[in-house]
Amino acid sequence: MRRILYLEPVGGIAGDMFLAAGIDLGLEPAAIEAALRGLSVPGWKLAVSRAVRHAISGTHLDVVLDAREEHPHRAYADIRRLIESASTLPPRAKERALAVFRAIGEAEAKVHGVSLDDIHFHEVGAVDSIVDICGAAVVLELLGDPEVHAAPPPLGSGSIRVAHGMMPIPVPATLELLRDVPVRFEGVGELTTPTGAALLKVLAKIGHPPDFIVEKVGYGVGTKDFRDRPNVLRASLGRLEDSRTEGLWVVEANLDDATPQLVGHLVERLLAVGALDAWVAPVVMKKSRPGHLLSALVEGGLRDTTVDLLLRESTSLGVRYHRVERQALARDWVEVETPWGRVRVKRGLRDGAVLNAHPEFEDCRRVAEAAGVPVKQVVAAALVALGLPS
C-alpha cells in the first residue's frame, strides 16, 4: 500500500501554505519545530492560527522572527551548509530541502545569466523562507513519505516589487521553475511564489493524480484574500492500493500483419499463462487494412505478464489495457449418467439456483466415439440427466 498526497493550489501555493496544510492534516507544529531547531538561523517560531477564505476554514501559519534579519541575502553555498549541518533534520528531509534550494538557485542563475555559485538569495534567503522549505521537507517525513501529486498551479498576473525592483507576475524565476510542467495562466496578483513553484517542481508530479482513497483533507490558508478565489492550498492524504494486483483487466492489441497461425498461437499462449479468457475479433484498421483485435481478460496480478507476452510474441508495437468489472455466476462440477457413460457438467449458479449448465465437451466426445453415436446426442442426454431441457 502506498501513501498519496494530492495538492490542489486552489488559490496558489507558497511555502507557508504548504506547512499550514500539513498541520491541518493533523501534524503537530511542535514536531515540525523540533526537526528544524538544528538550523543555525536567528530565533524564530511558528505561529499557527485558524483562518477563513471564501467560507473555507483552514490553518494559517506565520514564521515569526525574534529579531528582523539585517542581512537576509545568502549565497547558495551558505544555505547548503546551513542545511547540511542541521543535526535535527532527517537525512531524506535534508536531501529534499537541498534539491528545492538548488532548483531555485538554478532558475535564478538562468534568469540573471550568472553561475549558480554567484547567486545570492534575497527573499528566499531569509529565515522564514529557509524554515518554509526545510519545514516542507519535514512535513513529508512526518506524513510517512507519501508520493506527492499536484494539480497545475495558477500563476496570477500583474506586477510585484521585489529586491530587484518591479517584476511581472509570475516573476521570471517562478516561470523558469515551472517550465515543462502544466500550469494555469489565470488569477490576479502573485498566486504561486518561487518557493511554492520550487516545492511543486521538486517534490510533486504535476498533472492528473492517480485514483486513490482519500482519508484526510487539510487546507493551508495564505495571507492574501483574493476576490476571485479562496487563497488556500488543499491537501488530500490517502492510500493507493496497487491496482496491478486488483480486479480484472482487459489487455488488447491491434494486429494487421500477423498470420492466422500466429494469432491462434497467441490465443493459446494467453490462456496458458492464466488468462480467464482470450478472443480475436475482425477489425478494419488505418488505410482500410483488415486486421485482428486480440484481447485477453486477466486478473490484476497477471496484467504485466500479459502485456509482456504480447509485446514479445505478437507483431504489435503497443498494448492497451483498462480495468473492467463483471458479475460472474458461482460454478461447480457434477457428474451425470448418460445411456453411453458418465460425463461431467459445469453448472452456473446464483443464490443456489442453476441458471446455466454446460456438459464438458471432451467427456461427451470421448463417450460418443466409444459408443459410435453423435456427440450432440450425448450432450442432449447429459442435460436431460441433469433435469434441464436439451
XYZ file of C-alpha atoms in Angstrom, residues 51-193:
143
model
C -8.413 31.422 9.182
C -11.218 31.542 6.641
C -11.066 32.418 2.946
C -14.291 32.452 0.910
C -16.067 30.388 3.605
C -13.318 27.714 3.610
C -11.754 27.232 7.021
C -8.196 26.026 7.418
C -4.846 26.559 9.112
C -2.796 29.720 8.696
C 0.888 29.802 9.587
C 3.400 32.598 10.110
C 7.119 32.244 10.747
C 7.629 34.853 13.475
C 11.180 36.134 13.967
C 12.531 37.251 17.343
C 14.531 39.951 15.560
C 14.449 41.010 11.922
C 17.496 39.973 9.928
C 19.798 42.824 8.970
C 21.383 40.945 6.055
C 18.926 38.401 4.663
C 20.932 37.840 1.460
C 22.616 34.441 1.430
C 24.656 32.640 -1.187
C 23.638 29.175 -2.330
C 26.743 27.731 -0.676
C 25.771 29.346 2.655
C 22.303 27.820 2.584
C 23.691 24.438 1.609
C 26.000 24.489 4.634
C 23.124 25.507 6.908
C 21.036 22.539 5.817
C 23.855 20.003 5.759
C 24.928 20.923 9.300
C 21.398 20.767 10.765
C 21.676 17.758 13.078
C 17.935 17.552 13.749
C 16.884 17.275 10.097
C 16.278 13.692 8.887
C 18.610 12.725 6.008
C 15.795 12.481 3.468
C 14.456 15.879 4.532
C 17.936 17.357 4.030
C 18.099 15.911 0.514
C 14.701 17.331 -0.394
C 15.396 20.771 1.045
C 18.745 20.935 -0.758
C 17.074 19.897 -4.008
C 14.470 22.659 -3.651
C 17.096 25.330 -2.998
C 19.206 24.071 -5.859
C 16.196 24.272 -8.202
C 15.574 27.865 -7.127
C 19.260 28.707 -7.498
C 19.471 27.216 -10.992
C 16.332 29.095 -12.059
C 17.680 32.392 -10.695
C 21.052 31.760 -12.317
C 19.454 31.212 -15.709
C 17.225 34.277 -15.402
C 20.117 36.542 -14.373
C 22.710 34.995 -16.663
C 25.188 34.023 -13.946
C 26.514 30.795 -12.440
C 24.862 29.005 -9.529
C 27.775 29.902 -7.234
C 27.234 33.588 -7.994
C 23.591 33.537 -6.973
C 22.638 35.336 -3.766
C 19.159 34.622 -2.461
C 17.201 37.662 -1.374
C 13.648 36.953 -0.227
C 14.252 33.194 -0.463
C 17.410 33.525 1.633
C 15.543 34.985 4.593
C 14.912 32.959 7.723
C 11.202 32.482 7.064
C 11.851 31.046 3.591
C 14.538 28.691 4.918
C 12.099 27.498 7.586
C 9.326 27.123 4.983
C 11.392 24.996 2.615
C 13.047 22.832 5.249
C 9.701 22.588 7.027
C 8.010 21.308 3.865
C 10.589 18.532 3.684
C 9.912 17.709 7.338
C 6.148 17.644 6.708
C 6.618 14.888 4.135
C 8.660 12.884 6.638
C 6.010 13.267 9.339
C 3.262 12.270 6.884
C 5.070 8.995 6.200
C 6.865 9.891 2.958
C 3.814 9.913 0.667
C 4.002 10.037 -3.117
C 3.159 13.657 -3.933
C 0.956 14.727 -6.833
C -0.303 18.208 -7.620
C -2.802 19.942 -9.861
C -1.393 22.583 -12.248
C -0.852 25.791 -10.250
C -2.406 29.163 -11.158
C 0.345 31.728 -11.746
C -1.538 35.017 -11.402
C -0.896 38.281 -13.217
C 0.117 41.894 -12.704
C 3.376 43.137 -11.213
C 5.150 42.969 -7.855
C 8.033 44.767 -6.178
C 10.936 42.527 -5.164
C 14.574 43.098 -4.221
C 15.437 43.618 -7.890
C 12.650 46.191 -8.378
C 9.305 45.822 -10.148
C 8.765 42.430 -11.753
C 5.954 40.922 -13.831
C 3.807 38.202 -12.293
C 4.684 35.392 -12.445
C 8.216 36.519 -11.633
C 10.828 35.091 -14.032
C 12.187 32.566 -11.530
C 8.714 31.115 -10.914
C 8.074 30.647 -14.614
C 11.545 29.165 -15.144
C 10.963 26.691 -12.320
C 7.686 25.552 -13.867
C 8.957 25.048 -17.402
C 7.938 21.694 -18.910
C 5.065 21.107 -16.463
C 1.352 22.037 -16.735
C 0.413 25.467 -15.344
C -2.569 27.819 -15.494
C -2.179 31.452 -16.519
C -5.047 32.862 -14.503
C -5.838 34.983 -11.475
C -4.813 38.447 -10.331
C -1.766 39.008 -8.133
C 1.005 36.589 -7.222
C -0.693 33.266 -6.623
C 2.331 30.978 -6.929
C 5.556 32.173 -5.319
